[in-house]
PDB file of C-alpha atoms in Angstrom:
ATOM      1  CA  UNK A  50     213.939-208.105  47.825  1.00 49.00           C
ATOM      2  CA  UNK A  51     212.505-206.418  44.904  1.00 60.00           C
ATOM      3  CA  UNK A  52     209.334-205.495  42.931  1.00 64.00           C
ATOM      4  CA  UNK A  53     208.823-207.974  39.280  1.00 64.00           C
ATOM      5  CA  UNK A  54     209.518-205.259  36.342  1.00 62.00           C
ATOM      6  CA  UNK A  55     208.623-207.801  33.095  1.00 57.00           C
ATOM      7  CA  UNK A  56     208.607-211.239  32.597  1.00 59.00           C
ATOM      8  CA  UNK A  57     208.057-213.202  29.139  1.00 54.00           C
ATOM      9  CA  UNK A  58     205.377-215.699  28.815  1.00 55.00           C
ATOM     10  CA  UNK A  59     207.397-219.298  28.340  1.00 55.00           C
ATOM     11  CA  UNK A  60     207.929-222.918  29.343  1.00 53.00           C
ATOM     12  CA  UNK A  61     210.682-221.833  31.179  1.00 53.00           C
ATOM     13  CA  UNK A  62     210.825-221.291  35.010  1.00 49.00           C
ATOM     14  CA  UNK A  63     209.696-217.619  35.461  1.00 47.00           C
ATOM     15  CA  UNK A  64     213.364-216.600  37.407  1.00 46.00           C
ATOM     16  CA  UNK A  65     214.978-217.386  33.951  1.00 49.00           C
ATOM     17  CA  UNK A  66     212.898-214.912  32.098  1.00 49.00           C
ATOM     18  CA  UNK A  67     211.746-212.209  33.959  1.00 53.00           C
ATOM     19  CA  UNK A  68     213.459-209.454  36.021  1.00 53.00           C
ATOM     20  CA  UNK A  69     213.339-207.528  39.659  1.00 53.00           C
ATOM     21  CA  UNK A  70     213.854-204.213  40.615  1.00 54.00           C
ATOM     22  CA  UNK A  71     216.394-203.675  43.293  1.00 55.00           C
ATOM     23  CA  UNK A  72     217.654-200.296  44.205  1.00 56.00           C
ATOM     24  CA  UNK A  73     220.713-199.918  42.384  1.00 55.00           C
ATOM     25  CA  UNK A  74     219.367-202.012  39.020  1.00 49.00           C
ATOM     26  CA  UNK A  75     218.005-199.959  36.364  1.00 49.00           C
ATOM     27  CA  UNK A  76     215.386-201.829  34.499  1.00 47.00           C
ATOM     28  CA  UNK A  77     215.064-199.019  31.703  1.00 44.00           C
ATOM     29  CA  UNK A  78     216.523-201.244  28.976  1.00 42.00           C
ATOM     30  CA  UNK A  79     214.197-204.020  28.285  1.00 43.00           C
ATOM     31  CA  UNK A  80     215.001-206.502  25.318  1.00 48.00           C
ATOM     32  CA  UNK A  81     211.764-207.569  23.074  1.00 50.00           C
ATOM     33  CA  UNK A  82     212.026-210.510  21.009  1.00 52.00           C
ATOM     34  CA  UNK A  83     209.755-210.471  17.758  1.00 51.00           C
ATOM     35  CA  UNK A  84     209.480-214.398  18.465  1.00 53.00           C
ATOM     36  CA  UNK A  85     207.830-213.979  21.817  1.00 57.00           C
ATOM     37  CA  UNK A  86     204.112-212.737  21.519  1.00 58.00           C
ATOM     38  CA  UNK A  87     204.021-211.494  25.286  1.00 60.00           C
ATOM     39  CA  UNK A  88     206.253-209.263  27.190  1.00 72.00           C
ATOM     40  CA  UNK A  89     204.573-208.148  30.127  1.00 78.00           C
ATOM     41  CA  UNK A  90     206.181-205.236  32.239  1.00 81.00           C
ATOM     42  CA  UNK A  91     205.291-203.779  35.519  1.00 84.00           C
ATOM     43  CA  UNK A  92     205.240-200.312  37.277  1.00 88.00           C
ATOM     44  CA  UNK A  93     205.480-199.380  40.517  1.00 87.00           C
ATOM     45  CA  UNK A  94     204.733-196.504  42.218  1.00 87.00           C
ATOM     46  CA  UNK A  95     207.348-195.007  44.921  1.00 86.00           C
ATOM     47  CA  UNK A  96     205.147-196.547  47.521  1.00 85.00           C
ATOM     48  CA  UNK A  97     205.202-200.282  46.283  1.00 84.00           C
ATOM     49  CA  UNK A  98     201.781-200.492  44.455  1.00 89.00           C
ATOM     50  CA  UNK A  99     201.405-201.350  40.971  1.00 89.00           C
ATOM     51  CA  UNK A 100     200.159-198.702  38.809  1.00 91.00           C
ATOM     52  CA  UNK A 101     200.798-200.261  35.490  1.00 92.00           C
ATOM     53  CA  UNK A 102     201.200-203.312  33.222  1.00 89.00           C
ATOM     54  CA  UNK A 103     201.828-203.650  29.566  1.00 86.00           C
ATOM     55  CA  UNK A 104     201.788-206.468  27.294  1.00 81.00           C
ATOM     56  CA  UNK A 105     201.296-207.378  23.787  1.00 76.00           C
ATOM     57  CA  UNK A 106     197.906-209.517  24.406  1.00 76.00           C
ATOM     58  CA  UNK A 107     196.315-207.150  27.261  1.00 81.00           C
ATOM     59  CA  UNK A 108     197.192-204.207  25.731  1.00 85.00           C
ATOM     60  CA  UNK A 109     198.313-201.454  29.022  1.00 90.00           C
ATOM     61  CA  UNK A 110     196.156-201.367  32.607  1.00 92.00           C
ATOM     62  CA  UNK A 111     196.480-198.741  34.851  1.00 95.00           C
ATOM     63  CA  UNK A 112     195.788-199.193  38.802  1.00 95.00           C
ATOM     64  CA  UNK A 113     194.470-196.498  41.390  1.00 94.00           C
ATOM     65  CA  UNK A 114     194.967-196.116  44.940  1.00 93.00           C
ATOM     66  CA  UNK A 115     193.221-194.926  47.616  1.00 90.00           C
ATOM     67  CA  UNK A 116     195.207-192.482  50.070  1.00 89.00           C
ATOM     68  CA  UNK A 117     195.189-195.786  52.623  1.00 88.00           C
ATOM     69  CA  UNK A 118     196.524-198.108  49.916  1.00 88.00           C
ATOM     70  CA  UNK A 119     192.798-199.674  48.651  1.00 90.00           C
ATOM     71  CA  UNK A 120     192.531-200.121  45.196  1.00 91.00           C
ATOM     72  CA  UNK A 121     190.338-197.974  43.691  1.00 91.00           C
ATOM     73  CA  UNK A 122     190.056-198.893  40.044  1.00 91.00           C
ATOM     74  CA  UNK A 123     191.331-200.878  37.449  1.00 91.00           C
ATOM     75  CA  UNK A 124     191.506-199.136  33.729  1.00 92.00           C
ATOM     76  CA  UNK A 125     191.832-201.012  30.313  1.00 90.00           C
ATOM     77  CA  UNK A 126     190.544-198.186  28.554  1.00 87.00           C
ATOM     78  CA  UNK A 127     187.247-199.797  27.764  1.00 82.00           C
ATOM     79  CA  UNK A 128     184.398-200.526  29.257  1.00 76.00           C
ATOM     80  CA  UNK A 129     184.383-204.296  29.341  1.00 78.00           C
ATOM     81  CA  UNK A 130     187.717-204.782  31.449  1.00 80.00           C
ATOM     82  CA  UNK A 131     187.667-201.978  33.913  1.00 85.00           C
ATOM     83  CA  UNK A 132     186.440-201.854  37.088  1.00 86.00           C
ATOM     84  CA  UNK A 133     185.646-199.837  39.997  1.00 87.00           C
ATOM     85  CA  UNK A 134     186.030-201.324  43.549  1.00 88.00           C
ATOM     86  CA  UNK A 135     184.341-199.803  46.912  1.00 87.00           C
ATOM     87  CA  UNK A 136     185.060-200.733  50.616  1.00 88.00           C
ATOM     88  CA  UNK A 137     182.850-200.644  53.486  1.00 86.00           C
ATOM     89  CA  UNK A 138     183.815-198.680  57.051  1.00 86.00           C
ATOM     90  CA  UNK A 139     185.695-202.309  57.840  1.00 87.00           C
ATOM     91  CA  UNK A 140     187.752-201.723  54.705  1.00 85.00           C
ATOM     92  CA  UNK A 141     185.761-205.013  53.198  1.00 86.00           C
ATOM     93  CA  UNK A 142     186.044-204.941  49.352  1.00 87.00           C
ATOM     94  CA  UNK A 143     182.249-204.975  48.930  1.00 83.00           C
ATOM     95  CA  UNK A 144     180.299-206.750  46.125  1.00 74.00           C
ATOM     96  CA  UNK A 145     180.346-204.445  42.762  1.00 64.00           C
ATOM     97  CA  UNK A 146     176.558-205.452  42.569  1.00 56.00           C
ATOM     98  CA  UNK A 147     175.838-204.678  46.421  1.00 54.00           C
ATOM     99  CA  UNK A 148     173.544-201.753  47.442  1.00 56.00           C
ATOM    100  CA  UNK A 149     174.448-198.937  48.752  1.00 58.00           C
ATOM    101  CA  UNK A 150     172.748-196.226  51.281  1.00 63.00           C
ATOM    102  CA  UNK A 151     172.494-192.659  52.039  1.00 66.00           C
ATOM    103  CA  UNK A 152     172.474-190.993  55.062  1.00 69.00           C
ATOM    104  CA  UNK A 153     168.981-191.441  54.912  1.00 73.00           C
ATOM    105  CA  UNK A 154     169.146-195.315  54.665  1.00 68.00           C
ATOM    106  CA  UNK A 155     168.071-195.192  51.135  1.00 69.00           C
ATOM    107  CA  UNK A 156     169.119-197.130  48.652  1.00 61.00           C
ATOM    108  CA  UNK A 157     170.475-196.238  45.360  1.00 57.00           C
ATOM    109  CA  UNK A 158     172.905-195.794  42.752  1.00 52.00           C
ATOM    110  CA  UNK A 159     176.201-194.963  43.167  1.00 49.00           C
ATOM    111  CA  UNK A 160     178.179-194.464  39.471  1.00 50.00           C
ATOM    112  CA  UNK A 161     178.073-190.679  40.502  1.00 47.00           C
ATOM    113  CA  UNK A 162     181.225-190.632  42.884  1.00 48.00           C
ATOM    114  CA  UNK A 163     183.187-192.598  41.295  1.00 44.00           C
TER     115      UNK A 163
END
């Protein structure tokens, strides 16, 4: 079993354009057709999490981890597409617009610790 390293956006069933990584399989050398306008490729960290895609359309996003696998943001390098994600003490992905509270069970903003 491996981890998706690119696939090309098509009619065709995804196994017939797209490739895995397997240990052993060196997906360095990736062939881009100037016919296709989307090549999307993947990146993996050594832990299994994606850290990266890249295609012509999206343009590259970067992912970011917590230590206990969470994801902690998502970055298109702009404003409009990224976001920030927070988890309550259940490790529930809360609500971007929920409130949050201080130790003093006040409510306010949180942009600061991020």
């Amino acid at each position: 079993m491996g981890r998706k390293a690119w696939q090309f956006a098509s009619t065709l069933p995804a196994e017939k354009l797209s490739q895995v990584h397997n240990s052993g399989v060196n997906t360095s050398l990736l062939v881009d057709h100037a016919y296709n306008p989307i090549h999307r490729r993947y990146q993996y960290d050594p832990a299994g999490e994606l850290v990266r895609t890249l295609d012509k359309l999206r343009g590259e996003i970067k992912y970011e981890y917590e230590a206990n696998g969470q994801l902690r943001s998502r970055d298109t390098s702009s404003l409009i597409g990224s976001e920030v994600f927070r988890y309550d003490a259940a490790a529930n992905r809360l609500d971007f617009n929920a409130r949050q509270f201080d130790s003093l069970g006040r409510r306010g903003a949180v942009w600061g610790r991020f």
